[in-house]
Coordinates of C-alpha atoms in Angstrom, one line a residue:
X1 CA 0.0 0.1 -0.4
X2 CA 1.2 3.6 -0.6
X3 CA 0.5 6.1 1.3
X4 CA 1.0 9.8 0.1
X5 CA 3.5 12.0 2.6
X6 CA 0.8 14.4 2.2
X7 CA -1.9 12.1 3.9
X8 CA 0.8 10.7 6.3
X9 CA 1.4 14.6 7.2
X10 CA -2.3 15.2 7.7
X11 CA -1.9 11.6 9.6
X12 CA 0.8 13.4 12.3
X13 CA -0.9 16.6 12.5
X14 CA -4.1 15.0 14.0
X15 CA -2.6 13.2 16.5
X16 CA -1.3 14.6 19.7
X17 CA 2.2 12.7 20.2
X18 CA 1.9 13.0 24.4
X19 CA -1.6 11.9 24.2
X20 CA -0.4 8.6 22.7
X21 CA 2.9 8.2 24.6
X22 CA 1.0 9.5 28.1
X23 CA -1.2 6.0 27.6
X24 CA 1.6 3.7 28.4
X25 CA 4.1 6.0 30.4
X26 CA 3.9 8.2 33.0
X27 CA 4.5 11.7 31.5
X28 CA 5.2 15.5 33.1
X29 CA 4.9 18.6 31.9
X30 CA 8.1 20.5 31.4
X31 CA 7.5 24.1 29.7
X32 CA 6.8 23.6 26.4
X33 CA 7.7 19.6 25.9
X34 CA 7.1 16.7 28.4
X35 CA 9.7 15.1 30.0
X36 CA 9.6 11.0 31.2
X37 CA 11.9 8.1 32.4
X38 CA 12.7 6.4 29.2
X39 CA 10.8 3.8 28.5
X40 CA 13.1 2.3 25.7
X41 CA 16.2 1.6 28.1
X42 CA 16.5 1.6 32.1
X43 CA 16.7 4.8 33.9
X44 CA 15.9 6.7 37.3
X45 CA 16.5 10.5 36.0
X46 CA 14.3 11.7 33.1
X47 CA 15.9 12.0 29.8
X48 CA 13.0 11.4 27.5
X49 CA 11.6 13.8 26.0
X50 CA 8.1 14.9 24.0
X51 CA 7.6 18.0 22.3
X52 CA 4.1 17.9 20.4
X53 CA 4.5 20.9 18.2
X54 CA 7.7 19.3 16.5
X55 CA 5.8 15.8 16.6
X56 CA 9.1 13.8 17.6
X57 CA 10.1 12.4 20.7
X58 CA 14.1 11.8 22.0
X59 CA 15.9 10.3 24.3
X60 CA 19.0 11.7 25.7
X61 CA 20.0 8.9 27.7
X62 CA 19.7 6.3 24.4
X63 CA 19.2 8.7 21.3
X64 CA 15.9 6.5 21.2
X65 CA 13.8 9.3 18.5
X66 CA 10.8 9.1 16.3
X67 CA 7.1 10.8 15.2
X68 CA 4.0 8.9 16.2
X69 CA 4.0 6.3 13.6
X70 CA 7.7 4.9 15.1
X71 CA 6.6 5.0 18.3
X72 CA 3.7 3.0 17.5
X73 CA 6.3 0.1 15.4
X74 CA 9.2 0.3 17.8
X75 CA 7.4 0.5 21.1
X76 CA 3.9 -1.4 20.7
X77 CA 5.8 -3.8 18.3
X78 CA 2.9 -3.2 15.7
X79 CA 3.8 -3.8 11.6
X80 CA 3.8 0.1 9.6
X81 CA 0.2 0.0 8.3
X82 CA -1.4 -1.5 11.4
X83 CA 0.0 1.6 13.2
X84 CA -1.2 4.0 10.6
X85 CA -4.4 2.0 11.0
X86 CA -4.8 2.0 13.9
X87 CA -3.2 6.4 14.3
X88 CA -6.2 6.5 10.9
X89 CA -9.3 5.6 13.2
X90 CA -8.5 7.9 16.1
X91 CA -7.6 10.6 13.7
X92 CA -11.0 9.7 11.7
X93 CA -9.2 9.5 8.7
X94 CA -9.9 7.1 6.1
X95 CA -6.6 4.7 4.7
X96 CA -6.4 4.8 1.3
X97 CA -6.9 1.9 -1.1
X98 CA -4.0 2.1 -3.5
X99 CA -5.9 0.0 -5.8
X100 CA -8.5 -2.3 -6.8
X101 CA -6.8 -5.7 -6.0
X102 CA -5.3 -4.4 -2.4
X103 CA -9.2 -2.9 -1.7
X104 CA -10.4 -6.3 -3.0
X105 CA -8.2 -7.8 -0.1
X106 CA -9.1 -5.0 2.8
X107 CA -12.6 -6.0 2.2
X108 CA -12.1 -9.7 2.6
X109 CA -9.5 -9.8 5.6
X110 CA -12.5 -7.2 7.0
X111 CA -15.2 -9.8 6.6
X112 CA -12.9 -12.7 8.5
X113 CA -12.4 -10.5 10.9
X114 CA -16.1 -10.1 11.3
X115 CA -16.0 -14.1 11.2
X116 CA -14.1 -14.6 13.6
X117 CA -15.5 -12.5 16.2
X118 CA -18.6 -14.1 15.3
X119 CA -16.9 -17.4 15.9
X120 CA -15.8 -16.1 19.3
X121 CA -19.5 -14.7 20.8
X122 CA -20.3 -18.2 19.2
X123 CA -17.4 -20.3 21.6
X124 CA -18.0 -17.9 24.5
X125 CA -22.1 -18.2 24.2
X126 CA -21.4 -22.3 24.6
X127 CA -19.5 -22.5 27.4
X128 CA -21.9 -20.5 29.5
X129 CA -24.9 -23.2 27.9
X130 CA -25.1 -26.5 28.9
X131 CA -23.2 -28.6 27.1
X132 CA -20.2 -26.7 28.3
X133 CA -20.1 -28.3 31.8
X134 CA -17.1 -30.4 30.8
X135 CA -15.0 -27.4 30.2
X136 CA -16.1 -25.5 32.9
X137 CA -15.3 -29.2 35.2
X138 CA -11.8 -28.8 33.6
X139 CA -11.0 -24.9 33.7
X140 CA -12.4 -25.4 37.6
X141 CA -9.4 -28.1 38.1
X142 CA -6.9 -25.8 36.3
X143 CA -7.6 -23.6 39.1
X144 CA -7.8 -20.4 36.6
X145 CA -9.6 -17.7 38.5
X146 CA -13.1 -16.5 36.5
X147 CA -10.9 -13.1 35.8
X148 CA -8.2 -14.9 33.3
X149 CA -11.1 -17.0 32.3
X150 CA -12.9 -13.8 31.0
X151 CA -9.6 -11.5 30.0
X152 CA -8.3 -14.6 27.4
X153 CA -11.8 -15.4 26.2
X154 CA -12.5 -19.1 27.0
X155 CA -15.1 -20.9 25.2
X156 CA -16.5 -24.3 24.0
X157 CA -16.7 -25.7 20.4
X158 CA -20.1 -28.1 20.7
X159 CA -19.6 -32.1 19.2
X160 CA -21.8 -32.0 16.3
X161 CA -20.7 -31.7 12.9
X162 CA -23.3 -28.4 12.1
X163 CA -23.5 -26.4 14.6
X164 CA -21.9 -24.0 13.8
X165 CA -23.3 -22.9 10.3
X166 CA -27.0 -23.4 12.0
X167 CA -25.7 -20.4 14.7
X168 CA -23.7 -17.9 12.4
X169 CA -26.4 -18.5 9.4
X170 CA -26.0 -14.9 8.2
X171 CA -22.2 -15.8 7.1
X172 CA -21.2 -17.5 4.1
X173 CA -19.9 -21.3 4.4
X174 CA -17.3 -19.9 1.9
X175 CA -16.1 -16.8 5.0
X176 CA -16.7 -19.8 7.4
X177 CA -14.1 -22.1 5.6
X178 CA -11.7 -20.0 4.1
X179 CA -11.2 -18.8 8.0
X180 CA -10.3 -22.3 8.8
X181 CA -13.3 -22.9 11.5
X182 CA -15.1 -25.1 8.8
X183 CA -13.6 -27.7 6.7
X184 CA -14.1 -28.3 3.0
X185 CA -14.4 -32.2 1.1
X186 CA -15.1 -33.3 -2.1
X187 CA -18.1 -34.4 -2.8
X188 CA -19.0 -33.9 1.0
X189 CA -20.9 -31.3 3.0
X190 CA -18.6 -29.3 4.7
X191 CA -18.2 -29.7 8.6
X192 CA -16.6 -27.7 11.7
X193 CA -13.0 -28.0 12.1
X194 CA -13.3 -27.4 15.8
X195 CA -16.1 -30.1 18.0
X196 CA -16.0 -31.4 21.6
X197 CA -13.1 -28.6 22.5
X198 CA -12.1 -26.0 25.1
X199 CA -11.5 -22.9 22.6
X200 CA -9.5 -20.3 23.1
X201 CA -8.9 -17.3 20.3
X202 CA -5.5 -16.1 18.9
X203 CA -5.3 -12.7 18.6
X204 CA -3.0 -10.5 16.6
X205 CA -0.8 -7.3 17.7
X206 CA -4.1 -5.0 17.9
X207 CA -5.7 -7.3 19.8
X208 CA -8.2 -9.1 16.9
X209 CA -9.0 -12.6 16.9
X210 CA -7.9 -13.8 13.7
X211 CA -7.6 -17.8 14.4
X212 CA -8.2 -20.3 17.3
X213 CA -6.7 -22.8 19.4
X214 CA -8.8 -26.0 21.4
X215 CA -7.9 -28.8 23.8
X216 CA -9.8 -32.1 23.9
X217 CA -11.7 -32.6 26.5
X218 CA -12.8 -36.3 26.3
X219 CA -9.6 -38.3 27.2
X220 CA -11.1 -41.1 25.3
X221 CA -10.6 -40.0 22.2
X222 CA -6.6 -41.3 21.0
X223 CA -7.2 -40.6 17.2
X224 CA -7.2 -37.1 17.8
X225 CA -4.6 -34.1 19.1
X226 CA -4.5 -32.8 21.8
X227 CA -4.4 -29.6 20.9
X228 CA -5.8 -28.0 17.6
X229 CA -5.0 -24.7 16.3
X230 CA -6.3 -23.2 12.9
X231 CA -4.4 -23.7 9.7
X232 CA -3.0 -20.8 8.3
X233 CA -5.4 -18.3 6.3
X234 CA -5.4 -14.4 5.3
X235 CA -5.5 -13.6 8.9
X236 CA -3.2 -16.2 10.4
X237 CA 0.2 -16.9 9.8
X238 CA 1.5 -19.4 12.8
X239 CA 5.0 -18.4 12.1
X240 CA 4.2 -14.8 12.4
X241 CA 1.8 -14.8 15.4
X242 CA 2.9 -14.7 18.9
X243 CA 0.1 -15.5 21.4
X244 CA -0.5 -13.1 24.3
X245 CA 1.7 -10.4 22.1
X246 CA -0.7 -7.7 22.5
X247 CA -1.1 -8.0 25.9
X248 CA 1.9 -9.2 27.2
X249 CA 4.0 -6.3 25.0
X250 CA 2.4 -3.2 27.1
X251 CA 3.3 -5.4 30.4
X252 CA 6.8 -6.0 29.6
X253 CA 7.0 -2.1 29.9
X254 CA 6.7 -2.2 33.4
X255 CA 8.5 -5.6 33.9
X256 CA 11.4 -4.8 31.4
X257 CA 11.1 -8.3 30.1
X258 CA 9.5 -11.4 28.2
X259 CA 9.0 -14.2 29.2
X260 CA 8.5 -17.1 25.8
X261 CA 7.1 -20.1 26.9
X262 CA 5.6 -23.2 24.8
X263 CA 1.8 -23.4 24.7
X264 CA -0.7 -20.9 26.0
X265 CA -2.1 -22.8 28.1
X266 CA 1.6 -22.2 30.0
X267 CA 0.6 -18.7 28.8
X268 CA -2.4 -18.6 31.0
X269 CA -1.0 -20.3 33.8
X270 CA 1.1 -17.8 34.4
X271 CA -0.9 -15.0 34.2
X272 CA -3.2 -16.6 36.6
X273 CA 0.1 -16.7 38.5
X274 CA 0.6 -12.6 38.4
X275 CA 3.2 -13.6 35.4
X276 CA 1.0 -10.8 33.1
X277 CA 4.6 -10.5 30.2
X278 CA 4.6 -14.3 29.1
X279 CA 4.1 -15.2 24.9
X280 CA 4.0 -18.3 23.7
X281 CA 4.4 -20.0 19.8
X282 CA 1.7 -21.4 18.1
X283 CA 2.7 -25.0 17.3
X284 CA 6.0 -24.5 16.1
X285 CA 9.9 -23.8 17.2
X286 CA 10.1 -20.2 17.2
X287 CA 10.8 -19.3 14.1
X288 CA 13.3 -16.2 12.9
X289 CA 10.4 -13.7 12.8
X290 CA 9.0 -14.2 15.9
X291 CA 12.7 -13.4 17.8
X292 CA 12.6 -10.1 15.7
X293 CA 9.0 -9.7 16.8
X294 CA 10.2 -10.3 20.1
X295 CA 14.1 -7.9 19.7
X296 CA 11.3 -5.0 19.3
X297 CA 9.9 -5.6 22.5
X298 CA 12.9 -6.8 25.1
X299 CA 16.4 -7.1 24.2
X300 CA 17.0 -10.1 25.7
X301 CA 13.9 -12.3 26.4
X302 CA 13.8 -15.1 28.8
X303 CA 12.7 -18.9 27.1
X304 CA 11.1 -21.4 29.5
X305 CA 11.0 -24.1 27.5
X306 CA 9.7 -27.5 29.8
X307 CA 12.2 -29.3 31.2
X308 CA 11.4 -33.0 29.5
X309 CA 13.5 -33.9 26.2
X310 CA 11.6 -32.2 24.1
X311 CA 11.3 -28.8 25.5
X312 CA 15.1 -28.9 25.4
X313 CA 15.1 -29.7 22.2
X314 CA 13.0 -26.3 20.9
X315 CA 15.0 -24.7 23.8
X316 CA 18.0 -25.8 21.4
X317 CA 16.4 -25.2 18.0
X318 CA 15.8 -21.3 19.3
X319 CA 19.2 -20.3 20.1
X320 CA 20.3 -22.1 16.7
X321 CA 18.3 -19.6 15.1
X322 CA 19.3 -17.0 17.2
X323 CA 22.7 -17.5 16.7
X324 CA 22.4 -16.1 12.9
X325 CA 20.6 -12.7 13.8
X326 CA 22.6 -11.3 17.1
X327 CA 23.5 -7.9 17.3
X328 CA 24.6 -5.8 19.5
X329 CA 22.8 -5.8 22.8
X330 CA 20.1 -8.4 21.5
X331 CA 20.3 -12.2 22.8
X332 CA 18.1 -14.8 24.5
X333 CA 18.4 -15.9 28.0
X334 CA 17.4 -19.6 29.0
X335 CA 15.7 -20.9 32.0
X336 CA 16.6 -24.6 32.3
X337 CA 13.2 -25.7 34.1
X338 CA 13.1 -28.8 36.5
X339 CA 13.1 -32.2 34.8
X340 CA 9.5 -33.4 34.1
X341 CA 8.0 -30.3 34.9
X342 CA 6.7 -26.7 33.1
X343 CA 6.2 -24.0 34.3
X344 CA 2.1 -24.3 35.4
X345 CA 4.0 -28.1 37.5
X346 CA 6.4 -25.2 39.5
X347 CA 4.2 -22.9 40.6
X348 CA 1.7 -25.3 41.7
X349 CA 4.2 -26.8 43.3
X350 CA 6.3 -24.0 45.2
X351 CA 4.3 -20.9 44.3
X352 CA 5.1 -17.7 41.8
X353 CA 8.5 -17.5 44.0
X354 CA 9.7 -20.0 42.6
X355 CA 9.1 -19.2 39.2
X356 CA 10.9 -15.8 39.9
X357 CA 13.8 -17.7 40.9
X358 CA 14.0 -19.4 38.4
X359 CA 13.2 -16.6 36.1
X360 CA 16.0 -14.6 38.1
X361 CA 18.8 -17.7 37.4
X362 CA 18.2 -17.9 33.5
X363 CA 21.4 -19.1 31.4
X364 CA 23.0 -16.9 28.5
X365 CA 22.8 -17.7 24.7
X366 CA 26.4 -18.5 25.3
X367 CA 26.4 -20.1 28.4
X368 CA 23.2 -22.6 27.5
X369 CA 25.1 -24.1 24.3
X370 CA 28.6 -24.4 25.7
X371 CA 26.6 -26.7 28.5
X372 CA 24.0 -28.6 25.4
X373 CA 27.1 -29.3 23.7
X374 CA 29.5 -30.5 26.4
X375 CA 27.0 -32.6 28.1
X376 CA 25.5 -34.0 24.6
X377 CA 27.8 -37.6 24.6
X378 CA 30.9 -38.0 26.4
X379 CA 34.2 -36.6 25.8
X380 CA 36.4 -39.0 26.9
X381 CA 38.6 -39.5 24.0
X382 CA 40.6 -37.3 22.4
X383 CA 38.7 -37.5 18.6
X384 CA 35.7 -36.5 20.9
X385 CA 37.0 -33.5 23.1
X386 CA 37.6 -32.9 18.6
X387 CA 34.0 -33.3 17.6
X388 CA 33.5 -31.0 21.0
X389 CA 35.3 -28.5 19.7
X390 CA 34.2 -28.7 15.9
X391 CA 30.8 -28.8 17.4
X392 CA 30.9 -25.2 18.9
X393 CA 32.9 -23.1 16.1
X394 CA 30.5 -24.6 13.6
X395 CA 28.1 -22.7 15.7
X396 CA 30.2 -19.7 15.8
X397 CA 30.3 -19.9 12.0
X398 CA 26.8 -19.2 11.6
X399 CA 27.2 -15.5 13.3
X400 CA 26.9 -13.0 11.0
X401 CA 27.6 -10.0 13.0
X402 CA 31.5 -10.0 13.6
X403 CA 32.5 -8.8 16.5
X404 CA 30.0 -10.8 18.4
X405 CA 31.6 -13.8 16.5
X406 CA 34.8 -12.8 17.2
X407 CA 33.9 -12.8 21.2
X408 CA 32.0 -16.3 20.9
X409 CA 34.7 -17.7 19.8
X410 CA 37.4 -16.3 22.4
X411 CA 34.9 -17.8 24.5
X412 CA 34.0 -20.9 23.8
X413 CA 37.5 -21.6 23.1
X414 CA 38.7 -20.3 26.4
X415 CA 35.8 -22.5 28.4
X416 CA 36.9 -26.2 25.2
X417 CA 41.0 -25.4 26.7
X418 CA 39.9 -25.7 30.0
X419 CA 37.6 -28.0 29.8
X420 CA 39.5 -30.2 27.8
X421 CA 43.3 -29.5 29.4
X422 CA 42.4 -30.0 33.2
X423 CA 44.8 -28.8 35.3
X424 CA 45.7 -32.4 37.5
X425 CA 45.5 -32.1 41.0
X426 CA 41.3 -30.7 39.9
X427 CA 41.2 -33.9 37.9
X428 CA 38.7 -34.1 35.2
X429 CA 34.9 -31.9 35.7
X430 CA 32.7 -35.1 34.7
X431 CA 34.2 -37.2 37.3
X432 CA 36.3 -39.6 34.6
X433 CA 39.3 -41.0 35.2
X434 CA 42.8 -38.4 35.6
X435 CA 44.0 -37.4 32.5
X436 CA 47.8 -39.1 31.3
X437 CA 50.2 -36.4 30.9
X438 CA 51.2 -36.4 26.9
X439 CA 54.1 -38.2 27.4
X440 CA 54.8 -40.3 30.6
X441 CA 56.9 -38.1 33.7
X442 CA 59.9 -39.1 34.7
X443 CA 62.1 -37.8 37.5
X444 CA 65.9 -36.0 36.6
X445 CA 68.6 -38.7 35.3
X446 CA 71.6 -38.9 37.4
X447 CA 75.0 -38.1 35.7
X448 CA 73.5 -36.6 32.6
X449 CA 75.9 -35.1 30.4
X450 CA 76.1 -31.3 29.4
X451 CA 74.5 -30.6 33.1
X452 CA 71.4 -32.3 31.7
X453 CA 69.9 -33.1 35.0
X454 CA 70.3 -29.6 36.4
X455 CA 67.1 -27.7 36.8
X456 CA 67.7 -23.5 37.2
X457 CA 66.3 -21.9 39.9
X458 CA 65.2 -19.4 37.5
X459 CA 64.2 -18.9 33.5
X460 CA 67.7 -18.2 31.7
X461 CA 68.2 -14.1 31.9
X462 CA 67.8 -14.4 27.8
X463 CA 64.3 -16.1 28.3
X464 CA 63.0 -13.4 30.7
X465 CA 64.5 -10.6 28.4
X466 CA 62.4 -12.0 25.4
X467 CA 59.5 -12.3 27.5
X468 CA 59.5 -8.5 29.4
X469 CA 60.6 -6.9 25.6
X470 CA 57.3 -5.1 24.2
X471 CA 56.6 -5.9 20.2
X472 CA 56.4 -3.4 18.6
X473 CA 52.7 -4.2 17.7
X474 CA 51.3 -4.5 21.3
X475 CA 53.4 -0.8 21.7
X476 CA 51.1 0.5 18.8
X477 CA 48.0 -1.2 19.9
X478 CA 48.6 -0.6 24.0
X479 CA 48.7 3.6 22.2
X480 CA 45.1 2.3 20.2
X481 CA 43.5 1.2 23.8
X482 CA 44.3 4.4 25.2
X483 CA 42.6 6.5 22.3
X484 CA 39.5 4.3 22.4
X485 CA 39.2 4.6 26.4
X486 CA 39.4 8.4 25.6
X487 CA 36.6 8.3 23.3
X488 CA 35.0 5.3 25.2
X489 CA 35.4 6.4 28.9
X490 CA 32.4 3.5 30.1
X491 CA 34.2 0.9 29.2
X492 CA 36.8 1.5 32.0
X493 CA 34.2 0.6 34.6
X494 CA 33.0 -2.4 32.9
X495 CA 36.9 -3.4 31.9
X496 CA 38.7 -2.1 35.5
X497 CA 40.0 -5.2 36.2
X498 CA 41.8 -5.9 33.3
X499 CA 43.0 -2.4 32.8
X500 CA 44.3 -2.8 36.0
X501 CA 46.5 -5.2 34.3
X502 CA 47.7 -3.2 31.6
X503 CA 48.3 0.0 33.7
X504 CA 51.0 -1.9 35.3
X505 CA 53.3 -1.1 31.4
X506 CA 51.4 2.2 30.8
X507 CA 50.8 5.3 33.4
X508 CA 48.4 6.5 30.7
X509 CA 46.3 4.0 31.1
X510 CA 46.4 3.6 34.6
X511 CA 46.0 7.6 35.1
X512 CA 42.9 7.4 32.9
X513 CA 41.3 4.8 36.0
X514 CA 42.3 7.5 38.3
X515 CA 40.3 10.2 36.6
X516 CA 37.1 7.9 35.5
X517 CA 36.7 5.9 39.3
X518 CA 37.0 9.6 41.1
X519 CA 34.4 10.9 38.8
X520 CA 36.4 13.5 37.3
X521 CA 35.3 12.2 33.7
X522 CA 37.3 12.5 31.1
X523 CA 36.2 15.6 28.9
X524 CA 39.1 16.6 26.3
X525 CA 40.4 19.7 29.3
X526 CA 40.5 17.2 31.9
X527 CA 43.1 14.8 30.2
X528 CA 44.7 17.4 28.4
X529 CA 45.6 18.5 32.3
X530 CA 46.9 15.0 33.1
X531 CA 48.8 15.0 30.3
X532 CA 49.9 17.7 30.9
X533 CA 51.3 17.5 34.5
X534 CA 52.9 14.2 34.2
X535 CA 54.6 16.0 31.6
X536 CA 53.1 13.5 28.2
X537 CA 52.4 14.5 24.8
X538 CA 49.2 14.4 23.7
X539 CA 48.2 11.4 22.6
X540 CA 47.3 11.2 19.1
X541 CA 43.9 11.1 18.0
X542 CA 43.9 10.6 14.4
X543 CA 43.7 6.6 13.1
X544 CA 47.1 4.7 14.0
X545 CA 48.3 3.7 10.4
X546 CA 48.0 0.3 9.3
X547 CA 44.8 -0.4 12.5
X548 CA 41.8 -0.6 11.7
X549 CA 40.2 0.0 14.7
X550 CA 36.5 0.7 14.4
X551 CA 37.1 2.6 18.0
X552 CA 39.6 4.9 16.4
X553 CA 37.0 5.9 13.9
X554 CA 35.8 9.7 13.9
X555 CA 32.1 8.6 12.8
X556 CA 29.6 9.7 16.0
X557 CA 27.4 7.3 15.0
X558 CA 30.3 4.6 14.9
X559 CA 31.7 5.5 18.5
X560 CA 27.7 5.3 19.7
X561 CA 26.8 2.0 18.6
X562 CA 27.9 -1.2 19.6
X563 CA 30.4 -2.2 17.4
X564 CA 33.2 -0.1 18.6
X565 CA 32.7 -0.7 22.5
X566 CA 32.5 -4.4 21.2
X567 CA 36.4 -4.6 19.7
X568 CA 38.2 -2.3 22.3
X569 CA 36.6 -4.8 24.7
X570 CA 38.5 -7.3 22.5
X571 CA 41.7 -6.2 21.9
X572 CA 42.3 -5.4 25.8
X573 CA 41.2 -9.2 26.3
X574 CA 44.2 -10.1 23.6
X575 CA 46.8 -7.9 25.6
X576 CA 45.9 -9.1 29.3
X577 CA 45.7 -12.7 28.4
X578 CA 49.1 -13.6 26.8
X579 CA 51.2 -11.8 29.6
X580 CA 49.3 -14.1 32.7
X581 CA 49.3 -17.2 30.5
X582 CA 53.0 -16.8 29.9
X583 CA 53.9 -15.7 33.4
X584 CA 51.8 -18.7 34.5
X585 CA 54.3 -20.9 31.9
X586 CA 57.4 -19.6 33.2
X587 CA 56.4 -20.5 36.5
X588 CA 55.3 -24.0 36.1
X589 CA 58.4 -25.0 33.8
X590 CA 60.8 -24.2 36.1
X591 CA 59.3 -27.3 38.5
X592 CA 58.2 -29.1 35.9
X593 CA 61.0 -31.6 36.2
X594 CA 60.2 -31.8 40.2
X595 CA 56.7 -33.4 40.0
X596 CA 54.4 -35.2 37.8
X597 CA 51.7 -32.6 38.9
X598 CA 53.9 -29.3 37.7
X599 CA 55.1 -31.5 34.4
X600 CA 51.1 -31.7 34.1
X601 CA 50.2 -28.2 34.7
X602 CA 53.4 -27.3 32.3
X603 CA 52.0 -29.0 29.2
X604 CA 48.1 -27.4 29.6
X605 CA 49.4 -24.2 29.7
X606 CA 51.9 -24.8 26.8
X607 CA 48.4 -25.4 25.2
X608 CA 46.5 -22.9 26.2
X609 CA 49.5 -20.5 24.9
X610 CA 49.1 -22.1 21.8
X611 CA 45.0 -21.2 22.0
X612 CA 46.0 -17.5 23.2
X613 CA 48.8 -17.2 20.4
X614 CA 46.1 -18.1 17.7
X615 CA 43.5 -16.0 18.7
X616 CA 46.2 -12.9 19.2
X617 CA 46.8 -13.6 15.4
X618 CA 43.3 -13.5 14.4
X619 CA 43.4 -10.5 15.5
X620 CA 46.4 -9.1 14.2
X621 CA 45.0 -10.5 10.2
X622 CA 41.5 -8.8 11.2
X623 CA 43.8 -5.4 11.8
X624 CA 46.5 -5.5 9.0
X625 CA 49.3 -6.3 11.2
X626 CA 50.5 -9.5 9.8
X627 CA 53.3 -7.6 7.2
X628 CA 55.0 -6.5 10.7
X629 CA 58.4 -8.8 10.2
X630 CA 59.1 -7.7 13.6
X631 CA 55.9 -8.6 15.2
X632 CA 56.2 -12.0 13.4
X633 CA 59.7 -12.7 15.6
X634 CA 58.3 -11.9 18.4
X635 CA 55.6 -14.3 18.1
X636 CA 58.5 -16.8 18.3
X637 CA 60.5 -15.5 20.8
X638 CA 57.3 -15.3 22.9
X639 CA 56.0 -19.1 22.1
X640 CA 59.7 -20.5 23.4
X641 CA 59.5 -23.1 25.9
X642 CA 62.1 -22.7 28.8

């Protein structure tokens, strides 16, 4: 549908932005504008402004900005056309039909909406009638409150094959068939799809009935599915619909979360216990479209599937579908329910507080991925361990965002290294036998030639000098980190522990940490004063030659994005981890000849160092540093073992 700019401008002029936002957000008058705590990110001091004269809102905290249409799509989760239709109805305007086919399609959908509304009224009447006693008895066993039964629109579909047709005489059979309410069979009379079932309406983001779900009540009917949903229709696409979205989306703005459960009965059980921010897919695994819909409501939805094998498989399918879609600040968290329990079982056994505790302990997507693959099959052989690493890296390769892919690879390789090469004194974490060293340890021989039985107390001075020397690429990377911290000072607070390790070799980083932690801020004038007091030259603000760091670019939009911050954190991690491993390896190597435990620790650290060096080389390759011959020489010297 094509809408002219003039028509959209007229629509905006008829709507008061503050009145629309004020329906879901508490706003305060501030001169000619309104202020509020931003609904797009958590804050205690209002930084969200609304200007009715200019027709836009803006948050000075997170940068959210838009007009009334964008508010409806971003904050309410509506599609563009649904937002236009809602606003046009409020403004008393008709949405123009661009061509006869679109007008015909809109008219057909309007007729289907009428049919769905009539069917919903029919089902609700049947629930209250004599035939609905079985359905009412079942609802009583579930413990649903009367207000919950009314809010979610429970109904009953009677057993008769022609009951709906007899009740909805004003609607043609073709319309009921197109809406999925009746089934047409060649050569036979059409019949009602839903019979002898407890009924629930499925609604779109605007709260309109677009489909139905029914639960069978007669336990003796083993030839029919327990739950039956409407088929896909012009109104209903199960892969693009989330059950209860129209209620959960406003509730999520108060709770700051969205809970995703397996089915609509789980959603209603949670609502009955006070959790109004739950949604569910409709008979399918969570789709890519549904994940994007969830991210429009909150940045990190919580998946809470059943604790049985099927529920955990559904959670992993969602994880694998989410990996290619990951972007900065957007992910999933997963609750591992007790085996054999769903949310309703947990709440009935231990109360809503138990469910709240489970939600608070939700695992990150990365943790879930690691634990699932680690525990999938035994890893008691080298081949099995290699298979674990291959599976993890295959998942990482599906991530499209380069920064997130790099961080996932780094974290998973670190976990794999610690798991595959555990410390001898810790043993296997999976309860297996203690691992054997790569080669059998032998005590030092007496009287060996050329003093081979002699073990020095400390590493050779030449080895120590090579370890202590700062490689050119590392010095350049430290320069880049200093400039990056000045441009992104928020990283200092989040990475203060790692930065403290770097502060020992770069006094500038130490000074920046002190300034940031003291609350003095890192404005350009303050930085100039800090450097002048210590007799340092002002740092170079232009990009360092040969280093393609995003956080050194001058583009303000890049600096405010998550990619620059993620890359800066990644560089800090690479700079801090290698010295720590090398120091530990030097200590273990000095004692390796005296005990089997120290020898095993030396072997583990050597493997860990190799892994760290690969990460370092990956970073250099990505930043265009592989041409530095001196850097290559440093890699050789840094990898020497005592």
